[in-house]
Structures are given as C-alpha cells and as structure tokens.
mmCIF file of C-alpha atoms in Angstrom:
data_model
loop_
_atom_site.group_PDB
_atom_site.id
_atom_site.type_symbol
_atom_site.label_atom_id
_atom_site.label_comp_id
_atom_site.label_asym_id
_atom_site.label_seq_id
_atom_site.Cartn_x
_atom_site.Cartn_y
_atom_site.Cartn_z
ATOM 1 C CA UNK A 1 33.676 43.301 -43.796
ATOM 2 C CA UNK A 2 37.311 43.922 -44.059
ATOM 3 C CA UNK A 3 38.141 44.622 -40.754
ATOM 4 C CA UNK A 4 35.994 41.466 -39.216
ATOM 5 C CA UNK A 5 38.332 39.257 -41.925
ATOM 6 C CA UNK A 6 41.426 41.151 -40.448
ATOM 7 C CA UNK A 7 40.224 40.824 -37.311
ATOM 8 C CA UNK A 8 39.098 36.938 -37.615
ATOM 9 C CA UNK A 9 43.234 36.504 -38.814
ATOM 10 C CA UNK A 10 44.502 38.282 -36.122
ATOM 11 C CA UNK A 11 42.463 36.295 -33.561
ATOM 12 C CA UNK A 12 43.344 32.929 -35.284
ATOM 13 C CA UNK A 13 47.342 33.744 -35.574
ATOM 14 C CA UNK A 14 46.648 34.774 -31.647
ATOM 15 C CA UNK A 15 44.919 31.915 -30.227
ATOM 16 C CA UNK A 16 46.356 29.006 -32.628
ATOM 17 C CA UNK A 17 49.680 28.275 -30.616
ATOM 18 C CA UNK A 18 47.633 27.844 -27.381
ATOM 19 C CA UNK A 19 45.068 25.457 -29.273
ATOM 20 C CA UNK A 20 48.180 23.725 -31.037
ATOM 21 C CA UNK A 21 49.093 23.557 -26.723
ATOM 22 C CA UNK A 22 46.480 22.084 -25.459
ATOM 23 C CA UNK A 23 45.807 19.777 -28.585
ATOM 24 C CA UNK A 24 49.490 18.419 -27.867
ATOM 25 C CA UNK A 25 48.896 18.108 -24.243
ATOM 26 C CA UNK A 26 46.491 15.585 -25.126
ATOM 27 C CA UNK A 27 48.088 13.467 -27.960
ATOM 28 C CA UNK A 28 49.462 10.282 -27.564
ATOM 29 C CA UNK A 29 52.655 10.037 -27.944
ATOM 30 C CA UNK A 30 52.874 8.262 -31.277
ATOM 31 C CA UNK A 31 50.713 11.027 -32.921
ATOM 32 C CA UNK A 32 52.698 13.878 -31.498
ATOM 33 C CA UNK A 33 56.042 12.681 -33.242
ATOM 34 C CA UNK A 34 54.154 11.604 -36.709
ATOM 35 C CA UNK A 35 55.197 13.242 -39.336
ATOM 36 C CA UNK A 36 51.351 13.953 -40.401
ATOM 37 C CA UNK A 37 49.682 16.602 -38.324
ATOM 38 C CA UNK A 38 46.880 15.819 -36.224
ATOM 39 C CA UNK A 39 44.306 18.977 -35.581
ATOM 40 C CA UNK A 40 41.983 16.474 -33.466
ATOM 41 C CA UNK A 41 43.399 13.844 -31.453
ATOM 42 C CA UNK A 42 42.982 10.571 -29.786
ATOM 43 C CA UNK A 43 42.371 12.026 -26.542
ATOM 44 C CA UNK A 44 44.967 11.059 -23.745
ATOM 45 C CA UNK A 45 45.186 12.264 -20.104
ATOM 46 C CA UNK A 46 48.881 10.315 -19.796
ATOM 47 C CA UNK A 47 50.932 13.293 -20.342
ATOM 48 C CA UNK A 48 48.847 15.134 -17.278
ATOM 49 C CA UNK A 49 49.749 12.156 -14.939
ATOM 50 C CA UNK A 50 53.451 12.668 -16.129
ATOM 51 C CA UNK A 51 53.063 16.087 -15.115
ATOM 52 C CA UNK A 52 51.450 16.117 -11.956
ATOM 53 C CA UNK A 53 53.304 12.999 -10.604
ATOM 54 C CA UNK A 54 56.646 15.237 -11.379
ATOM 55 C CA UNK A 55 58.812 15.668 -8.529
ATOM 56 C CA UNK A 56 58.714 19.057 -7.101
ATOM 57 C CA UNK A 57 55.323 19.728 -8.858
ATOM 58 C CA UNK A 58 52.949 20.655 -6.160
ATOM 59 C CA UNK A 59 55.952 22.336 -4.326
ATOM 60 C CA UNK A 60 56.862 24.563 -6.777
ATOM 61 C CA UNK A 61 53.384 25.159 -7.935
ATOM 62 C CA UNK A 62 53.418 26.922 -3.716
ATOM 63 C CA UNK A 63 56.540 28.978 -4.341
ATOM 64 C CA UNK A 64 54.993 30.430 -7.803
ATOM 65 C CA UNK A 65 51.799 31.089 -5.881
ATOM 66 C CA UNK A 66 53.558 32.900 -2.718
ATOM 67 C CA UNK A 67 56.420 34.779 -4.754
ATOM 68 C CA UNK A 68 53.484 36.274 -7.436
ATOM 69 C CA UNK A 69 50.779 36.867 -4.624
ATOM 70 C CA UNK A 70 53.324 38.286 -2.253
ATOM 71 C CA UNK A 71 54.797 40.819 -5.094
ATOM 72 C CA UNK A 72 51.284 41.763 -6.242
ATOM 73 C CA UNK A 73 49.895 42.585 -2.611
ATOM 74 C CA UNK A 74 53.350 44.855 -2.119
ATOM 75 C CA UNK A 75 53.053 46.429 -5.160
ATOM 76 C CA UNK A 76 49.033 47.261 -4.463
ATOM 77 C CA UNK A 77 49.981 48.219 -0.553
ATOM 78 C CA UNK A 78 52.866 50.957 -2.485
ATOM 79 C CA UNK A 79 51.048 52.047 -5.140
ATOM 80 C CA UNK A 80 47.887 53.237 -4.167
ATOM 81 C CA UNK A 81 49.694 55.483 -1.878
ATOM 82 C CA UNK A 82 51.814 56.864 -4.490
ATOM 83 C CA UNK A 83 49.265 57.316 -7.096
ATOM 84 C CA UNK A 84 46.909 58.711 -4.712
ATOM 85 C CA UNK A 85 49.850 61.301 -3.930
ATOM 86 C CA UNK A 86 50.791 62.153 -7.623
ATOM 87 C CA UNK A 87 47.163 62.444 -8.592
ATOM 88 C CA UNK A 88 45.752 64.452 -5.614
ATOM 89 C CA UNK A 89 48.434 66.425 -4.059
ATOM 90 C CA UNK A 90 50.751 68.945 -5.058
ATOM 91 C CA UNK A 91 54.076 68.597 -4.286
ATOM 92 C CA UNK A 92 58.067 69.594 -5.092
ATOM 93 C CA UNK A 93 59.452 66.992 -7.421
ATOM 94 C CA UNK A 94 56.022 65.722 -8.106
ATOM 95 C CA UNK A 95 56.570 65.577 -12.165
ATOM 96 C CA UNK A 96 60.197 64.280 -11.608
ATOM 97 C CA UNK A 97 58.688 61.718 -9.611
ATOM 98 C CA UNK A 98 56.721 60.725 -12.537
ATOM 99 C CA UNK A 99 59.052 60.700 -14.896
ATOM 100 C CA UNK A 100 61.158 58.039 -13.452
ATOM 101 C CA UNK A 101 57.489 56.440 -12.921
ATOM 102 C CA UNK A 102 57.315 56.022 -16.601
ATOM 103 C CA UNK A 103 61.004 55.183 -17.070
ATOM 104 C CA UNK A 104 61.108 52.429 -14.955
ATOM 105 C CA UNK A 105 58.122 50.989 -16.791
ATOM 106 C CA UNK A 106 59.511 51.525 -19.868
ATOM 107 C CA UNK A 107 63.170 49.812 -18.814
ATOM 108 C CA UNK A 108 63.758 46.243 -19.976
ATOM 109 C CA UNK A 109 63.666 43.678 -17.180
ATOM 110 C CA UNK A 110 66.993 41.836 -19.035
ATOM 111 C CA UNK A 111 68.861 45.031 -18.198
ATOM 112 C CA UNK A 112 68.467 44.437 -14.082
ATOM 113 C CA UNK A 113 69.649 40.966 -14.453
ATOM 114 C CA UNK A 114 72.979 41.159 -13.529
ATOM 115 C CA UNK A 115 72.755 44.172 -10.915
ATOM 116 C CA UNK A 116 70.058 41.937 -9.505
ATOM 117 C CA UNK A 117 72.123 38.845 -9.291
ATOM 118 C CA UNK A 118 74.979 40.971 -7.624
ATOM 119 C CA UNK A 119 73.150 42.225 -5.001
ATOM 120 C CA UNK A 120 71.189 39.684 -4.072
ATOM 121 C CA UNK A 121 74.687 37.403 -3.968
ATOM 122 C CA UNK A 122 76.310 40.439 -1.850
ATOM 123 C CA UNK A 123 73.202 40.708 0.390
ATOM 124 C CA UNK A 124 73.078 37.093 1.035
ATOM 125 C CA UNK A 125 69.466 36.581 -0.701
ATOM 126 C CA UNK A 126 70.446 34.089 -3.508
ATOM 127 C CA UNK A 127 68.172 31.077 -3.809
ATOM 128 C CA UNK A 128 65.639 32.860 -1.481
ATOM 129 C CA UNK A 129 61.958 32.880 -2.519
ATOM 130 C CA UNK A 130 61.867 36.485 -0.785
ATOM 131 C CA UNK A 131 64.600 38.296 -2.889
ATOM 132 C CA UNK A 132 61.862 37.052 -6.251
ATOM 133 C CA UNK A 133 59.182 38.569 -4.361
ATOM 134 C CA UNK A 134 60.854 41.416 -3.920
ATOM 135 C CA UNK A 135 61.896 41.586 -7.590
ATOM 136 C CA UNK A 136 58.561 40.835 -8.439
ATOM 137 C CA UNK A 137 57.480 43.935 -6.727
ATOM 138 C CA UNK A 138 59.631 45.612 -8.320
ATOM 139 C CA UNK A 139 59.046 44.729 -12.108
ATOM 140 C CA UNK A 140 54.999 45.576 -11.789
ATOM 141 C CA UNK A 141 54.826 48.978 -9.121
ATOM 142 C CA UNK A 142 55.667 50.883 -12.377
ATOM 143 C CA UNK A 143 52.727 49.907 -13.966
ATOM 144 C CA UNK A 144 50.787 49.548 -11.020
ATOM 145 C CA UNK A 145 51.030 53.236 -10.046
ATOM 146 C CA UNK A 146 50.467 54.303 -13.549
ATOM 147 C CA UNK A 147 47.059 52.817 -13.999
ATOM 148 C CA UNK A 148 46.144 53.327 -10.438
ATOM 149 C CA UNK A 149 46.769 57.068 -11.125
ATOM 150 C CA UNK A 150 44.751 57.360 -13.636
ATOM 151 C CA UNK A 151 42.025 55.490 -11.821
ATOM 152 C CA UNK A 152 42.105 57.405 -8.942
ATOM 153 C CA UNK A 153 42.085 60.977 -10.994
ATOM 154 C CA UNK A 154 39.040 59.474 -12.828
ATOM 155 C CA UNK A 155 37.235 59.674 -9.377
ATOM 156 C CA UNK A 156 35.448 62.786 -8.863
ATOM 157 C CA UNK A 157 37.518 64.670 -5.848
ATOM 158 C CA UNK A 158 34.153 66.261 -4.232
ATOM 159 C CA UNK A 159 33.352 63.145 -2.696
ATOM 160 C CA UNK A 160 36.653 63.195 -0.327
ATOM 161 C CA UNK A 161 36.148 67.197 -0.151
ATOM 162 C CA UNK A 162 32.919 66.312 1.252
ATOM 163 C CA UNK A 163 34.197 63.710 3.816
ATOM 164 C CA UNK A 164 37.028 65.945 4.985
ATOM 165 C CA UNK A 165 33.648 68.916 5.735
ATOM 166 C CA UNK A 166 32.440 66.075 7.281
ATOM 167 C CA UNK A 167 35.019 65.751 9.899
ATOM 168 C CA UNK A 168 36.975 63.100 8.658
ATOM 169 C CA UNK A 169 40.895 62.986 8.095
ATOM 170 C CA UNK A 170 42.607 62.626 4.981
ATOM 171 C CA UNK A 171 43.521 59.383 5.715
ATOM 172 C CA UNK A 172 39.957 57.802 6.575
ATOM 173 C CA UNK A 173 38.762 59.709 3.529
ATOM 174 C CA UNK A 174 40.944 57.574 1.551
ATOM 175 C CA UNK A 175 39.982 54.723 3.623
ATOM 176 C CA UNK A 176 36.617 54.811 3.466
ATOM 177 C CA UNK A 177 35.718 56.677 0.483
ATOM 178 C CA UNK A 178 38.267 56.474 -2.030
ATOM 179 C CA UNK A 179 39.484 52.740 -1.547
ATOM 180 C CA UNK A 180 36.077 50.835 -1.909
ATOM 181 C CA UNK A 181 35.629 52.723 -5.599
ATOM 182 C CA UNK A 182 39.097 51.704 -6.192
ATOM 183 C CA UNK A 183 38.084 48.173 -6.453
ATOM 184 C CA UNK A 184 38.045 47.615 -10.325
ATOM 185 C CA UNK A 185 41.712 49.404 -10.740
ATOM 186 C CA UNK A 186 43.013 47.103 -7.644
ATOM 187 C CA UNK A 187 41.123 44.204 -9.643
ATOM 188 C CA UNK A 188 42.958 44.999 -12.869
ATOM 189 C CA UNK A 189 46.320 46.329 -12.214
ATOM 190 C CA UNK A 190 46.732 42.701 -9.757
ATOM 191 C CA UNK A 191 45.627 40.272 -12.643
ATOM 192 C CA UNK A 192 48.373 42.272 -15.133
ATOM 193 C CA UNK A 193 50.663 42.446 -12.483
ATOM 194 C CA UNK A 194 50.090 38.537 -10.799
ATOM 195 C CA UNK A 195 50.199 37.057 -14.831
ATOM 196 C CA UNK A 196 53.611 39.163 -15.147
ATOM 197 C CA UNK A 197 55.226 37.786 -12.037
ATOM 198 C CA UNK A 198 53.040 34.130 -12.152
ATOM 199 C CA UNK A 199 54.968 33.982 -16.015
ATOM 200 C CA UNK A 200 58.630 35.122 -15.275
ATOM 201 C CA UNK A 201 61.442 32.659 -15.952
ATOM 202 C CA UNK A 202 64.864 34.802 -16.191
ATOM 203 C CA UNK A 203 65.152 36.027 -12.798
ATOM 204 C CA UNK A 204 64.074 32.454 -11.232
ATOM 205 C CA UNK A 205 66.314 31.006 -13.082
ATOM 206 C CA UNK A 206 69.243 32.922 -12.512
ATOM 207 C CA UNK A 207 68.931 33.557 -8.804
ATOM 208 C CA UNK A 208 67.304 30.390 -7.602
ATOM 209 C CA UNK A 209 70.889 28.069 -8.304
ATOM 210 C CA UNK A 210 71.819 25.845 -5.793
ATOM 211 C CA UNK A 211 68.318 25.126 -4.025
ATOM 212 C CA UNK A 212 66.072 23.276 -6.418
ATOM 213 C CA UNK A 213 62.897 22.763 -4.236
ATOM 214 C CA UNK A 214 63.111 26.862 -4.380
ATOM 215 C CA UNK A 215 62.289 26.601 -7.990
ATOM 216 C CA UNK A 216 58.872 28.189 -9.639
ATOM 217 C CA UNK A 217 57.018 26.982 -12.592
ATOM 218 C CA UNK A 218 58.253 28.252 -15.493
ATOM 219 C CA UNK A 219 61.812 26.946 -14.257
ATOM 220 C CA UNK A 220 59.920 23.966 -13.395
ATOM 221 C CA UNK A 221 58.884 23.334 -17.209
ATOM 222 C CA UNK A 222 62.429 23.090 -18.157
ATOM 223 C CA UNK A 223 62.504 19.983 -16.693
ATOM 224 C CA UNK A 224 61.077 17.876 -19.261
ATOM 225 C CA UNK A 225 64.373 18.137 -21.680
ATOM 226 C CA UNK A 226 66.958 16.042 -21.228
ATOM 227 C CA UNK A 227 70.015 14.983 -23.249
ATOM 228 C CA UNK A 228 67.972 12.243 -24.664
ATOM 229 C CA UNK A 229 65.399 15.330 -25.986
ATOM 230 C CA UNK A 230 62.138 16.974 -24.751
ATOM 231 C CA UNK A 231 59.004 14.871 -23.819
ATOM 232 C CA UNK A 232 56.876 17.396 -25.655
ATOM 233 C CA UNK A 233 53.653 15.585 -24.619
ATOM 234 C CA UNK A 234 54.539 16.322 -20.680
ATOM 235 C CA UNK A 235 55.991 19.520 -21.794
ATOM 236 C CA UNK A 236 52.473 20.619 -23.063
ATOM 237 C CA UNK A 237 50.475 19.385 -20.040
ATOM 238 C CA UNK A 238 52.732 21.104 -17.741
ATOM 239 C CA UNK A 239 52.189 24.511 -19.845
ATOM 240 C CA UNK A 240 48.384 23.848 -20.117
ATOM 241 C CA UNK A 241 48.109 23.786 -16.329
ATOM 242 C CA UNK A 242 50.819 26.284 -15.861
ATOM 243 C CA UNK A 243 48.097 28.402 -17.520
ATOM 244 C CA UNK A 244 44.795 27.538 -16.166
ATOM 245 C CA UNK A 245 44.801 29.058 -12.849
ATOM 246 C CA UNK A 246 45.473 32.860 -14.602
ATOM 247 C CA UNK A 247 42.764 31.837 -17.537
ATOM 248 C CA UNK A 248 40.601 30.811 -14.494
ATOM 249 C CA UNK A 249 40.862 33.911 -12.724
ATOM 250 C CA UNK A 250 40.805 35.953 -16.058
ATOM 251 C CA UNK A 251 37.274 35.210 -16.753
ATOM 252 C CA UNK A 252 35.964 34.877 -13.466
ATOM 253 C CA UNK A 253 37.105 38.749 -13.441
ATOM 254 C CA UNK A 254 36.526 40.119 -17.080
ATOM 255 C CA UNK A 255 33.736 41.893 -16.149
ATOM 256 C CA UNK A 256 35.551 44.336 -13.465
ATOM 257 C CA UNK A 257 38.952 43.973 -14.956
ATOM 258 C CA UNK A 258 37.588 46.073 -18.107
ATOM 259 C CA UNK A 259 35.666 48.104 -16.295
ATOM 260 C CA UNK A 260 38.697 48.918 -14.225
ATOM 261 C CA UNK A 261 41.495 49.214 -17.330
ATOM 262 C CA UNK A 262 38.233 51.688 -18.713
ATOM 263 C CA UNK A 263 38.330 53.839 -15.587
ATOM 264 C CA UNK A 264 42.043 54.154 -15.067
ATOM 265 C CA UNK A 265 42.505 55.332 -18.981
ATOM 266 C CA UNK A 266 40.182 57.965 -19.255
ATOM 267 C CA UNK A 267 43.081 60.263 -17.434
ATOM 268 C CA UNK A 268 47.017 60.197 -17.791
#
C-alpha cells in the first residue's frame, strides 16, 4: 500500500506540469492571469490559432523534423556497425573503444558548446541546418551504440554461425539475419534519440544567429516574449503541439519500444 501511495505522488508531481500545460493552452486569457487558479477551464482554441498562424511556424516545424530525423538515421546507420563490432568481434583497442563509448555519453552537452560554435564558425557551417544534424548525431551515437550493444549481444550468435555454414558472408548474415531481429532496439534507441534531438534548444540557439527561417522549435517558442512580457496562453499552445508529434509516436510504439529497452538491458 505504501509503495502504490509513493508511487501515485511520484506520478502526480510527474505528470502535473504537463496537465497545468495543456490546461493553460486552453484558458482564456482573462483566466490565465487571475489571481484564482483555474484546474478546469473555459475551453478556448484562440491561443492554438495564435500559434499556428505564427510566422515561421510550419517552416520551422520542417527544419526540427529534418535536423532530428536526419541525426537519428546517422546515428542508427553508425551504430549498429559499431555495436555489432564491440559485441561480436574481438579486436585490439576493443575495451578502449568502449570506454570513450561510455565517456562520451556520460559528458555534458553544455561542455561542447563553445568548441562547437568555433568550429562550426571556422568551418563555415554557422546558421546551417546540416552542422545541427551533425551535432545531433553526435549527442545520441553514445547512447545509441550502448543499447544497441547490448541488444545485439542479447541475440543468440548460433543463428549467424549457422548462416555463415550456410554459405553466406558476414555481411549478409548481418543483413539478413541479425538486422530484422534488431527491429525493437532500432525502434527504441530512435524514439530516445529523435525526443533528445526533436527537444534541444542550446545548440540551435547558439549556432543558428543570423538566419532566422533556419530556426527549430524550441528556439521557435521563445518567440512569444517580448519586452511587453510573455503571452503565456500562445506560449502553452506552442509547447502542447511542440509535444504531440513525440507523445504520438510514443504510444503508437510502446509496445516494441519496451520490448526493445528489455532486450538491449539484459547484457552490458
């Protein structure tokens, strides 16, 4: 009984500032700046027509998409590889390799900031949607070879032993026999990594400067504060739909994203 009441207050100190969200998103204005809280409004779809109807919405709404989609399908291509090297072959530097696996997952992503920002201004890639992809790549192959690692040592090696009897190489084993039961890791370690890159705001804000329409969605929400003060009813509706697509694809997925986060920690 103790642990569902714990449980029931962790779950409500979780999920309350995303209700208190979405419960602003729909306020009227008047309600939202009354000094009496409100826990079940006068339902309003204004502040979602001040969102959409934002300029740049739909446009930067395309650069979040491309920037996290483009760094998640790099970091899958890369990792796979590499995990399916650390946890099947044997090689010289193999555990140093790792190491710096696990340190580079375990480095803050404030520290890059400024060696970021220097050489993407000495390479010529500020305010280029293709330097945050790249960065975005970056920031989840850490944890994408980790779990994929573990996934793929979870999978009982016989099977590619008996496709390489077979005839096949070691390359169409992993093709055709290891990839397809690789499909709830790939499943899981892309939502984690898409939601990482789909939320960052520091590095789009510091290297996307001088050309706006370059801009993602969490920069994008800044937009509502001025030096007359924050529309907080826009503000909300922006965040709500900032979140639905990942929420969408969260529970379209559950199923095969636990499965997969299941399979990938049963080795380390």
């Amino acid at each position: 009984m103790t642990k569902r009441f714990l449980g029931l207050i962790v779950f409500a100190v979780s999920v309350f500032p995303v209700y208190w969200m979405v419960l602003t998103a729909f306020k009227p204005t008047k309600e939202i700046q009354s000094a009496t809280p409100t826990f079940w409004p006068s339902f309003t779809l204004e502040h979602f027509g001040t969102a959409v109807s934002a300029a740049g919405f739909w446009s930067f709404w395309r650069n979040s998409l491309m920037v996290a989609v483009g760094g998640v399908l790099l970091s899958l291509v890369v990792a796979s590889l590499a995990a399916f090297a650390v946890a099947r072959m044997r090689w010289k530097g193999r555990k140093a390799f790792i190491l710096m696996v696990f340190v580079a997952q375990m480095t803050p992503w404030e520290a890059l900031l400024i060696p970021m920002y220097v050489i993407a201004r000495d390479t010529d890639m500020l305010d280029k949607l293709s330097m945050l992809t790249l960065i975005y790549f970056m920031i989840t192959l850490p944890f994408t070879i980790v779990t994929l690692r573990g996934f793929i040592e979870a999978i009982p090696v016989e099977l590619e032993e008996a496709a390489l009897v077979d005839g096949a190489s070691r390359a169409t084993a992993f093709r055709k026999v290891l990839f397809p039961l690789l499909a709830p890791g790939l499943l899981s370690t892309s939502l984690f990594g898409f939601i990482t890159a789909w939320n960052e705001f520091a590095f789009a804000n510091l290297l996307i400067i001088k050309d706006l329409g370059d801009r993602t969605l969490p920069v994008w929400l800044s937009s509502f504060s001025s030096t007359f003060g924050t529309d907080w009813g826009a503000t909300m509706a922006a965040a709500t739909l900032f979140m639905l697509p990942v929420l969408v694809i969260f529970l379209v997925l559950q199923g095969r994203v636990t499965a997969g986060i299941t399979a990938g920690a049963v080795k380390g």
